Short mmCIF file of C-alpha atoms and ligand atoms in Angstrom, two decimals:
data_model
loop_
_atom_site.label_atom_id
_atom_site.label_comp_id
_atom_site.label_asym_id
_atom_site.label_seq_id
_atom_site.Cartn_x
_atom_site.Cartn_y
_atom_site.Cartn_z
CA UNK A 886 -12.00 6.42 -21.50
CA UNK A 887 -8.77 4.77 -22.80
CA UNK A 888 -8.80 0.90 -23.36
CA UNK A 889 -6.09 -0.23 -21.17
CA UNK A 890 -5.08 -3.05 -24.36
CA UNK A 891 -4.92 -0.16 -26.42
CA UNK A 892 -2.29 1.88 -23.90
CA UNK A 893 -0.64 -1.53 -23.50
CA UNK A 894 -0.16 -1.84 -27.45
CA UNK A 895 0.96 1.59 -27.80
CA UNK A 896 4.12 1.11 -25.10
CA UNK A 897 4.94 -1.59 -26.54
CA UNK A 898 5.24 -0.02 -29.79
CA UNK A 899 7.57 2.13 -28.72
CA UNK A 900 9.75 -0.85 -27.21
CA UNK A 901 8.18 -0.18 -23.72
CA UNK A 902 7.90 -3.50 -22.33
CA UNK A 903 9.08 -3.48 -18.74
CA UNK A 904 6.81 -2.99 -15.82
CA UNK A 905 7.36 -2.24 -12.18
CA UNK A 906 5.47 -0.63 -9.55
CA UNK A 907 2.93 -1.02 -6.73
CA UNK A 908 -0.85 -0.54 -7.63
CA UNK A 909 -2.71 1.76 -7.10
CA UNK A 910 -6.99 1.74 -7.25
CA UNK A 911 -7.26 4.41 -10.05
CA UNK A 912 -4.43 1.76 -12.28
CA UNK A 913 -6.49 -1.13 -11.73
CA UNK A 914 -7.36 -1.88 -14.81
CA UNK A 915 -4.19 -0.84 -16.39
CA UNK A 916 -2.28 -3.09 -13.69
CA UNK A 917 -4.34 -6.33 -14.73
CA UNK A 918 -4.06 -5.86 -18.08
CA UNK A 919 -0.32 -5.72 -17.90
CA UNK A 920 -0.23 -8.77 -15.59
CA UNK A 921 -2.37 -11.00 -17.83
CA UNK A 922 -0.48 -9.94 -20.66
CA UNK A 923 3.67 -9.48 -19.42
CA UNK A 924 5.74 -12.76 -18.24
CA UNK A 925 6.36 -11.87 -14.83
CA UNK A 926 10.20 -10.78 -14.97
CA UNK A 927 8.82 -8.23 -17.05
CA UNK A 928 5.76 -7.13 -14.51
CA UNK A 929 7.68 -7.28 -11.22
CA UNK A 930 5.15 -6.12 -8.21
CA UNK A 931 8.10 -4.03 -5.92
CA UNK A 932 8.15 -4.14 -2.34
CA UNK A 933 7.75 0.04 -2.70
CA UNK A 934 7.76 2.75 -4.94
CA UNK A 935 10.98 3.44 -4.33
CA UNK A 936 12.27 0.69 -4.85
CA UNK A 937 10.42 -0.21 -8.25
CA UNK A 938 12.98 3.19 -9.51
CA UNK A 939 15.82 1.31 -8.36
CA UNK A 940 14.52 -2.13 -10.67
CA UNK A 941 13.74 0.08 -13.45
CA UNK A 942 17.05 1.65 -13.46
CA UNK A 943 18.77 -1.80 -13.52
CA UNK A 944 16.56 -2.64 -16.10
CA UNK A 945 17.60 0.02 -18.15
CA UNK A 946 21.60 -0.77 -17.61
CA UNK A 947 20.98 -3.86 -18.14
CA UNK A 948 19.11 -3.25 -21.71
CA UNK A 949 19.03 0.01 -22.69
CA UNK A 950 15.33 0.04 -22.92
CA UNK A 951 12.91 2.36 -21.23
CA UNK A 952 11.20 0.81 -18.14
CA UNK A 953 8.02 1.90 -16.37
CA UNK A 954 7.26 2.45 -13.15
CA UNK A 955 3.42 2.52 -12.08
CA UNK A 956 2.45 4.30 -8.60
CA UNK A 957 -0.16 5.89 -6.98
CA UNK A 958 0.65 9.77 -6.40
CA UNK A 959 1.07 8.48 -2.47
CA UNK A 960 3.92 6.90 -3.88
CA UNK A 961 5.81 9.39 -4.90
CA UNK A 962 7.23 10.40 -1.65
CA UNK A 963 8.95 6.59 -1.83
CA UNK A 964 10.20 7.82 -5.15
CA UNK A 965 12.14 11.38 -4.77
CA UNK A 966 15.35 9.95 -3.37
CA UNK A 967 15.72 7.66 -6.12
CA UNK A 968 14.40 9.99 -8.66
CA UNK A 969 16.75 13.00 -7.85
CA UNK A 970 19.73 10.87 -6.49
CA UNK A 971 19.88 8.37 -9.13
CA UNK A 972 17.65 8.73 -12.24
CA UNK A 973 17.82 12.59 -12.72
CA UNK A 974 19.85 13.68 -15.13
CA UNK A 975 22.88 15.29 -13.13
CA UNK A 976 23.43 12.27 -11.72
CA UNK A 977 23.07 9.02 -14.14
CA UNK A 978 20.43 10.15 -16.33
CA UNK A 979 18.07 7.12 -16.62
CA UNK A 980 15.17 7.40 -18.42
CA UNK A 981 11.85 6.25 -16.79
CA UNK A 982 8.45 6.66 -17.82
CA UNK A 983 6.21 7.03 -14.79
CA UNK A 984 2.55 6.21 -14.76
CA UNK A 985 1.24 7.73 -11.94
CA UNK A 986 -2.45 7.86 -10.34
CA UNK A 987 -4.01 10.63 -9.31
CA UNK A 988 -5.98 10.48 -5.74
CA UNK A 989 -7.39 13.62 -4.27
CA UNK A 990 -7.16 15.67 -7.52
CA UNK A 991 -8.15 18.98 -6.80
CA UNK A 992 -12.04 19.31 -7.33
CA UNK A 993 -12.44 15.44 -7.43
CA UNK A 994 -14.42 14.17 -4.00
CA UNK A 995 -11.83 12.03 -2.17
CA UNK A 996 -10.53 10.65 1.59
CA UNK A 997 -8.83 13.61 3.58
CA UNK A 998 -5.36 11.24 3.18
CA UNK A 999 -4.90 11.95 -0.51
CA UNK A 1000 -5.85 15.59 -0.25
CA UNK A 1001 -2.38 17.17 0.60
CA UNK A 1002 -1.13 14.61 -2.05
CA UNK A 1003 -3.52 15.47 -4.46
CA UNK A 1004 -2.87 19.01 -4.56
CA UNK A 1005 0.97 19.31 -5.20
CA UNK A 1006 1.28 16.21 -7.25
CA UNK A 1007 2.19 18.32 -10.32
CA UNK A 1008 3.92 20.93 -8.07
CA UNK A 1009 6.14 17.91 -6.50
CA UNK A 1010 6.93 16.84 -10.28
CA UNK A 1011 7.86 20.42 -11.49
CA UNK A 1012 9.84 20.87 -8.35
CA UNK A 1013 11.97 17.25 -9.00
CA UNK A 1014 12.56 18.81 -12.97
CA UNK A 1015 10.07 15.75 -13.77
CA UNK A 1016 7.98 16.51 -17.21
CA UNK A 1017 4.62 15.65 -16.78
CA UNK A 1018 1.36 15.52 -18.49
CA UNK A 1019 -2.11 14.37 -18.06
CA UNK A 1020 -3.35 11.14 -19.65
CA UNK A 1021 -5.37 11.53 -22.39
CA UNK A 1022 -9.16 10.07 -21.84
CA UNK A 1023 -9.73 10.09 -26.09
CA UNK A 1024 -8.43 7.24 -27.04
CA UNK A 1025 -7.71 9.32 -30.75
CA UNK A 1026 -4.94 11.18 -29.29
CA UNK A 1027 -3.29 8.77 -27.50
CA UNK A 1028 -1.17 7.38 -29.89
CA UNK A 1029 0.20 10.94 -29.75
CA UNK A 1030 0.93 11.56 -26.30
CA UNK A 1031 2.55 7.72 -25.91
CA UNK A 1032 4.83 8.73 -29.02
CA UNK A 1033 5.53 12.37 -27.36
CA UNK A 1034 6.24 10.76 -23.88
CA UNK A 1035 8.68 8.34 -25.32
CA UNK A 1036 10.39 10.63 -27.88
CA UNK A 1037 11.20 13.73 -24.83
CA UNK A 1038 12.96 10.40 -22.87
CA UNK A 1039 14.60 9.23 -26.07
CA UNK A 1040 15.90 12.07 -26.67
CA UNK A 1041 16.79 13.47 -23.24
CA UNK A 1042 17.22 10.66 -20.89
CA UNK A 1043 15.23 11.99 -18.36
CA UNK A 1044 12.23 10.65 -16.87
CA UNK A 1045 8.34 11.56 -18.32
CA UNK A 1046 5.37 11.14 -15.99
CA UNK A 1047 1.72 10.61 -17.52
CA UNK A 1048 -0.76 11.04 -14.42
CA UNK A 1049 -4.04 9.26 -14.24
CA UNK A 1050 -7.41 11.05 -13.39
CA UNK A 1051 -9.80 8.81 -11.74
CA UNK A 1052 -11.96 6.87 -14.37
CA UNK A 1053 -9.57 7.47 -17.19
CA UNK A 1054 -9.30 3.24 -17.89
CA UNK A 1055 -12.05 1.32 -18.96
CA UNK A 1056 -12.76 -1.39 -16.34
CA UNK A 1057 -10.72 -4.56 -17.28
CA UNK A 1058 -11.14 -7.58 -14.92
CA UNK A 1059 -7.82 -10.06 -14.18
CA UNK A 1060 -7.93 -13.11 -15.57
CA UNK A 1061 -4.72 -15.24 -14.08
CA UNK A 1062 -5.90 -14.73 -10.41
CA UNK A 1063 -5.13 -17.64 -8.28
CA UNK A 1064 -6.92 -18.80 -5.92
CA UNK A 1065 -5.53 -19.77 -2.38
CA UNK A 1066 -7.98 -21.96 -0.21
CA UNK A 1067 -8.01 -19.41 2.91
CA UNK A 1068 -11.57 -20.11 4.95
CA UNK A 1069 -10.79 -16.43 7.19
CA UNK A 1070 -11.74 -13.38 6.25
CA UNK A 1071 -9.82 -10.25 6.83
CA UNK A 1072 -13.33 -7.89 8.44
CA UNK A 1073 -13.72 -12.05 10.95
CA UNK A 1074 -10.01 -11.77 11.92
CA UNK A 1075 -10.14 -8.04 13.00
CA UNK A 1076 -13.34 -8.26 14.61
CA UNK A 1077 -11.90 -11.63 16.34
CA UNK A 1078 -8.67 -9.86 17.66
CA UNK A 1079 -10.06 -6.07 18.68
CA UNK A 1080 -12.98 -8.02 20.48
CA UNK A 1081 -10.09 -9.64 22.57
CA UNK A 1082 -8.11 -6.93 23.72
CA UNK A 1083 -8.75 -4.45 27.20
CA UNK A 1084 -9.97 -1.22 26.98
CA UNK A 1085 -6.66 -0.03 28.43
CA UNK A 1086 -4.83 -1.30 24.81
CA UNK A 1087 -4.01 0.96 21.78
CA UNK A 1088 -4.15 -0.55 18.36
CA UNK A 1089 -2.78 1.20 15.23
CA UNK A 1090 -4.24 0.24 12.52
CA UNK A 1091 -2.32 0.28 8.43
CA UNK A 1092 -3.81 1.86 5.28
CA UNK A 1093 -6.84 0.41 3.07
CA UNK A 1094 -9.57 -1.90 4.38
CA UNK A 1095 -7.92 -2.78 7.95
CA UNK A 1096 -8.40 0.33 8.86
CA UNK A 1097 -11.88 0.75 7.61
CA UNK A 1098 -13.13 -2.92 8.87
CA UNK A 1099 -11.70 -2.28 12.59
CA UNK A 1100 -13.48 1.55 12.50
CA UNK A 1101 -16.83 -0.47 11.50
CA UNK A 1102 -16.55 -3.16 13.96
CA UNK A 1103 -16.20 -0.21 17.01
CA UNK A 1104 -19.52 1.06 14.95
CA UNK A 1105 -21.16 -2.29 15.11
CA UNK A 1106 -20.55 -2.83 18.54
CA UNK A 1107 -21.18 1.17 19.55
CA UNK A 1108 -17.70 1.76 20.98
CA UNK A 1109 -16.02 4.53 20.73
CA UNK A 1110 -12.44 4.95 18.42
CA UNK A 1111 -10.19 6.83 21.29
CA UNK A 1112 -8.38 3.54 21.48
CA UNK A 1113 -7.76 3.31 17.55
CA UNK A 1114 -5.39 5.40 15.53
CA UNK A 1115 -6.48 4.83 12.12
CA UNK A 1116 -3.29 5.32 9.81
CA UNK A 1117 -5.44 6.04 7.12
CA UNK A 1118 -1.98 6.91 4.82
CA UNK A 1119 1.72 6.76 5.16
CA UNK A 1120 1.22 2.95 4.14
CA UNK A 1121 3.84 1.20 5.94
CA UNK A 1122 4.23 3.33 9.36
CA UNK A 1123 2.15 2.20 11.18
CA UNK A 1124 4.21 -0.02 13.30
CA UNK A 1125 6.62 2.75 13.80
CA UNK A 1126 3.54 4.62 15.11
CA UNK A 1127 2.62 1.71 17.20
CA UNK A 1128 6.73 1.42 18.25
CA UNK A 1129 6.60 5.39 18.87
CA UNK A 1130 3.30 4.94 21.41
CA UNK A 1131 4.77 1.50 22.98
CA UNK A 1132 8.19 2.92 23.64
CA UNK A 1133 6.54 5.86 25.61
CA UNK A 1134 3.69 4.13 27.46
CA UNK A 1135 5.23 1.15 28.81
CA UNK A 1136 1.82 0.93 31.02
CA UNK A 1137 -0.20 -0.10 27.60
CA UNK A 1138 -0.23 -2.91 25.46
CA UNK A 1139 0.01 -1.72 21.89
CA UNK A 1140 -1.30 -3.66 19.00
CA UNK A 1141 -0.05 -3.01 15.19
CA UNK A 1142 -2.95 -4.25 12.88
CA UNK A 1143 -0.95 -4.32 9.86
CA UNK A 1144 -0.92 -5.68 6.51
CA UNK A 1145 1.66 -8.11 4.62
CA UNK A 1146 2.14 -5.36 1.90
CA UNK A 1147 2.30 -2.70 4.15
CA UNK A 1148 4.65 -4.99 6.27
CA UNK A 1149 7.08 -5.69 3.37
CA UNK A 1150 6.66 -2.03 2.15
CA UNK A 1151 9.52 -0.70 4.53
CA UNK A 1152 10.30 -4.18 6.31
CA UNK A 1153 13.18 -3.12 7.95
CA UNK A 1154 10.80 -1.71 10.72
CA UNK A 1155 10.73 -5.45 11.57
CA UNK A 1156 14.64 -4.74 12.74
CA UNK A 1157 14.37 -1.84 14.43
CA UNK A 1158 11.08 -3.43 16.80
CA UNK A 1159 13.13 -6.25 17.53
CA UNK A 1160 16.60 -4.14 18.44
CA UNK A 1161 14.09 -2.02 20.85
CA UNK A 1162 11.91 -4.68 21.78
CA UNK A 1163 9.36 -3.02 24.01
CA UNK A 1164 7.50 -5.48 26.55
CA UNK A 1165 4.26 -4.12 25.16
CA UNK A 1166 4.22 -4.38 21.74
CA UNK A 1167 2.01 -6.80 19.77
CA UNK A 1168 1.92 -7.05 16.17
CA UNK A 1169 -0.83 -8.65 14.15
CA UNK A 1170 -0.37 -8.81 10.42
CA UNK A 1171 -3.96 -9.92 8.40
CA UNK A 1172 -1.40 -11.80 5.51
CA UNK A 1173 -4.16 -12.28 2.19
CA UNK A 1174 -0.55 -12.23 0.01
CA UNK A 1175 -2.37 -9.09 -1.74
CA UNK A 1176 -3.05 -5.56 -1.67
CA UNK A 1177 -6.57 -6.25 -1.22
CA UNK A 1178 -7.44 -2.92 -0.76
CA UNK A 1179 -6.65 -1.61 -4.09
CA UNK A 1180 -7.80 -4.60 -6.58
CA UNK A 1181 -6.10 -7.61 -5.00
CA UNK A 1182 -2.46 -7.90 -6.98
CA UNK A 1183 -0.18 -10.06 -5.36
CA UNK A 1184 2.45 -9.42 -2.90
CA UNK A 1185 4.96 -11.94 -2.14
CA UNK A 1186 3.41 -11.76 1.60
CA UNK A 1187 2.34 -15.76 1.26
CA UNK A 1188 5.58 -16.59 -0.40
CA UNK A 1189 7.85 -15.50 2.53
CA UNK A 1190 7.95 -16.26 6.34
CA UNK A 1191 6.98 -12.91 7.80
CA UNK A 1192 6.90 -14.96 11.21
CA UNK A 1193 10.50 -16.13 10.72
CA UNK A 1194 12.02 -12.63 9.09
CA UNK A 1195 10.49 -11.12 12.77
CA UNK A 1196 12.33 -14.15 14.66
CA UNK A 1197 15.50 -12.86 13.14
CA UNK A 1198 14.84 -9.26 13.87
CA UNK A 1199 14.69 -10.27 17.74
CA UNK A 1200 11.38 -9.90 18.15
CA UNK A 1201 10.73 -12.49 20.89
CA UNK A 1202 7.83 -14.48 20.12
CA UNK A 1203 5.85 -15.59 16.49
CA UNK A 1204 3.59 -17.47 15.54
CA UNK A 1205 1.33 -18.26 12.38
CA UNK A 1206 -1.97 -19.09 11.98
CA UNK A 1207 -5.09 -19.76 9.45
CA UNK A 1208 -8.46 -20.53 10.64
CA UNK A 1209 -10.66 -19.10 13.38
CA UNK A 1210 -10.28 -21.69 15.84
CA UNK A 1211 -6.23 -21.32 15.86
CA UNK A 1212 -6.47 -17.19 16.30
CA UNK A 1213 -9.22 -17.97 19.12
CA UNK A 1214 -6.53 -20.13 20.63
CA UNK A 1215 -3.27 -17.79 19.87
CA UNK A 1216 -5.92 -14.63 21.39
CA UNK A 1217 -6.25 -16.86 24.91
CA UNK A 1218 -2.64 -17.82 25.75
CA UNK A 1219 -1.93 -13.64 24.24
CA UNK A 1220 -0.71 -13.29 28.20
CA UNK A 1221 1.60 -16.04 28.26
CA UNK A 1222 3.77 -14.64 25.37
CA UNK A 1223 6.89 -12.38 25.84
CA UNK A 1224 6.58 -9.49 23.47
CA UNK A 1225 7.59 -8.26 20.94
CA UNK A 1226 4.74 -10.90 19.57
CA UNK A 1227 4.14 -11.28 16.02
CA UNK A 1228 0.74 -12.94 15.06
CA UNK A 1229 0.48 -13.96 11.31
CA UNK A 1230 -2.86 -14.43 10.68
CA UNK A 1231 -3.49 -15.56 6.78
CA UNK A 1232 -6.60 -14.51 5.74
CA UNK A 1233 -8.58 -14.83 2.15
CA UNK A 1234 -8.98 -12.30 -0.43
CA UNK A 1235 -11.74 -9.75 -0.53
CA UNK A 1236 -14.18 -7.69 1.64
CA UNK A 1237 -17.96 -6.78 1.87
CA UNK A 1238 -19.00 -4.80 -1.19
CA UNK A 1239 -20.75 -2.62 1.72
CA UNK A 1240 -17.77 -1.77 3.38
CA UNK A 1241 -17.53 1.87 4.67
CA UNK A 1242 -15.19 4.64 5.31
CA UNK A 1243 -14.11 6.15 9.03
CA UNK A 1244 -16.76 8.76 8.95
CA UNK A 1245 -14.77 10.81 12.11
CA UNK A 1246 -11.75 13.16 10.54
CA UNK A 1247 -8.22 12.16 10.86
CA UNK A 1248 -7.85 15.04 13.63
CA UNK A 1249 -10.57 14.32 15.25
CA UNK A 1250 -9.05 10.24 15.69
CA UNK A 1251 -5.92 11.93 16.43
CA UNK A 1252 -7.00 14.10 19.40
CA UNK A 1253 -9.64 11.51 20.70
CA UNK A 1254 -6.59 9.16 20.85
CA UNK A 1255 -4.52 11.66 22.90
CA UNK A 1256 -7.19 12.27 25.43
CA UNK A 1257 -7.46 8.38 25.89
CA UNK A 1258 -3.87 8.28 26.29
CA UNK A 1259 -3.59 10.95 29.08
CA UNK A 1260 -6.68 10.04 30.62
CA UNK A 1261 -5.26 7.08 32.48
C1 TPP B 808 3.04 4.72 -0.49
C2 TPP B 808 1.73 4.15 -0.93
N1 TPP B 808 1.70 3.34 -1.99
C3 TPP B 808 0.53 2.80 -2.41
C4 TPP B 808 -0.63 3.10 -1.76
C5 TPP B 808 -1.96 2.54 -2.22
N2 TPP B 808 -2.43 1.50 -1.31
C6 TPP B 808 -3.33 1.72 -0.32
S1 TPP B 808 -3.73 0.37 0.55
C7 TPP B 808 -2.72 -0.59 -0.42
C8 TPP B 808 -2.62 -2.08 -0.24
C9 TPP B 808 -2.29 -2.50 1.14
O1 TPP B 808 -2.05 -3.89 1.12
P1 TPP B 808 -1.89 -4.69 2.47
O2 TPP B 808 -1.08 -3.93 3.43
O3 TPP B 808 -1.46 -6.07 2.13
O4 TPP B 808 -3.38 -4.70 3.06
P2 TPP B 808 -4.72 -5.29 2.38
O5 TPP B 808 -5.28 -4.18 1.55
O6 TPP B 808 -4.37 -6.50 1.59
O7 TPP B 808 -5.60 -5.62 3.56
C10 TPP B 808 -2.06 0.18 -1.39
C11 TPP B 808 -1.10 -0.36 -2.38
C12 TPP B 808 -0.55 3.96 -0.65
N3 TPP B 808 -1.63 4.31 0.08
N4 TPP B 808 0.63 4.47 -0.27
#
């Protein structure tokens, strides 16, 4: 295992002192370290991969310096355009180191989302011209590999990706959490809103712990999951899944059950909702200003109006709320509001240490949804 102090230390011996990115489970550690230990212009949390290569690269113009970029291997999709359109080297050759975490490596148990991922994550790098290499778990040859990394971008320009096996960082716990006095929780909220809603409406569902807290309330309360899609990846789509279903079934109320970083993630969804604005379409975000679902780093999901930034996208009606009695309200007068509807619902931090995973395959959610879909 590699102390992530002792990674930290050996960046920033090499001047690397600029962090961007957006976490990832297998980088906890690494990501709390840096944020207890960076001023925050110099740890900046971006709204996706994506576009944490476009900071990076103004960070380099800027100062010359090499920047990071931290990602789980999901994340690199978010990353090619810039990566091959502006950091690559027959374009404006900007160097980058990129840290990236490894889900679904091949012969390591994981959820069928990062298997596809998993298995052409060093194929996708070779392909892009990226030079990659593993992370070192001996903490005696990592002084190497840091000064390696950093010499090939020195000299070359060109970006250097270490990737992260699972359990390669020795647990580190943040210390500069705040604390925001939220009395919801996210699993109360879900089970509030699904337990409200016809058997005729669809809900999509985004990536992490929604997904898994709405698949355990239908277990808890021995309903099937036809009327669930489950977007157990693609973080970010799901409420151009939900727009895609809406558009076409104009019979069915469609509920997004998103998330606020999965919301700001590609945000200009918002825009294109409101431009189409299908009668139908209801969209819930569960706003805990974190990406609970991989360690809890911040988003800047309490620091913005999501509410208002849908108001100006055209969606029709918003509203925001933050205790149970207010989303019991919202849920009862649901029929009186035109649609699009978005329902903020700000919820605390955290979920049951018990929490499980869908235990039905992606497929099988997909076709189960289909048959619901045609059946009526
Ligand atoms: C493109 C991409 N980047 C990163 C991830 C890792 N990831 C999974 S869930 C999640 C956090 C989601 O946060 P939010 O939408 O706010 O929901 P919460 O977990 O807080 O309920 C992240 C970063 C991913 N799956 N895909």
């Amino acid at each position: 295992m590699i102390s992530p102090k002792l990674f930290y230390d050996e960046l920033n011996n090499h001047g690397v002192e600029f962090f961007t990115g957006v976490p990832d489970s297998l980088l906890k550690s690494l990501c709390a370290y840096i944020a207890d230990n960076t001023p925050a212009e110099r740890n900046i949390i971006a709204a996706n991969e994506g576009g944490a290569v476009g900071l990076a690269a103004g960070y380099h113009l800027a100062t010359g310096r090499i920047p990071v970029v931290y990602m789980q291997n999901s994340g690199l999709g978010n990353t090619v355009n810039p990566l091959l359109s502006l950091t690559d080297k027959l374009v404006y050759n900007i160097p980058v180191l990129l840290i990236i975490g490894w889900r679904g490596e091949p012969g390591v148990k994981d959820e069928p989302q990062h298997l596809k991922q998993g298995l052409v994550t060093e194929a996708l790098l070779d392909a892009m011209g990226i030079r990659h290499e593993v992370l070192v778990d001996d903490e005696s040859a990592l002084a190497d590999q840091v000064k390696r990394a950093t010499q090939y971008i020195i000299q070359t320009g060109e970006a250097f990706a270490l990737i992260v096996r699972k359990g390669t960082f020795a647990p580190y716990k943040l210390q500069s959490a705040t604390a925001v006095p939220l009395s919801l929780s996210r699993e109360r909220a879900i089970q509030l809103v699904a337990s409200s809603l016809s058997d005729h409406d669809v809900i999509v569902s985004t990536t992490g712990m929604i997904s898994r807290e709405l698949f355990e309330y239908r277990e808890a309360v021995k309903q099937g999951h036809q009327q669930d899609f489950l977007t157990v990846g693609s973080m970010g789509h799901a409420s151009q899944i939900a727009l895609g279903i809406a558009l076409n079934r104009p019979d069915r109320r469609v509920f997004c059950f998103d998330g606020d970083g999965a919301a700001i993630m590609h945000a200009g969804a918002l825009a294109i909702i409101g431009a189409l604005s299908p009668a139908n379409y209801y969209h819930v975000v569960f706003n805990n200003g974190a990406h609970d679902s991989v360690g809890g780093q911040p988003t800047v999901g309490l620091n913005v109006s999501i509410p208002s930034m849908a108001k100006a996208c055209g969606y029709k009606t918003v509203a925001s709320i933050d205790d149970e009695e207010e989303l019991k309200k919202e849920l009862a007068q649901l029929k009186l509001y035109e649609s699009p509807f978005l329902l903020e619902v700000k919820v605390k931090k955290g979920a049951r240490a018990d929490l499980g995973r869908p235990t039905t395959t992606p497929i099988q959610n997909k076709c189960a949804l289909m048959d619901f879909l045609s059946s009526t």
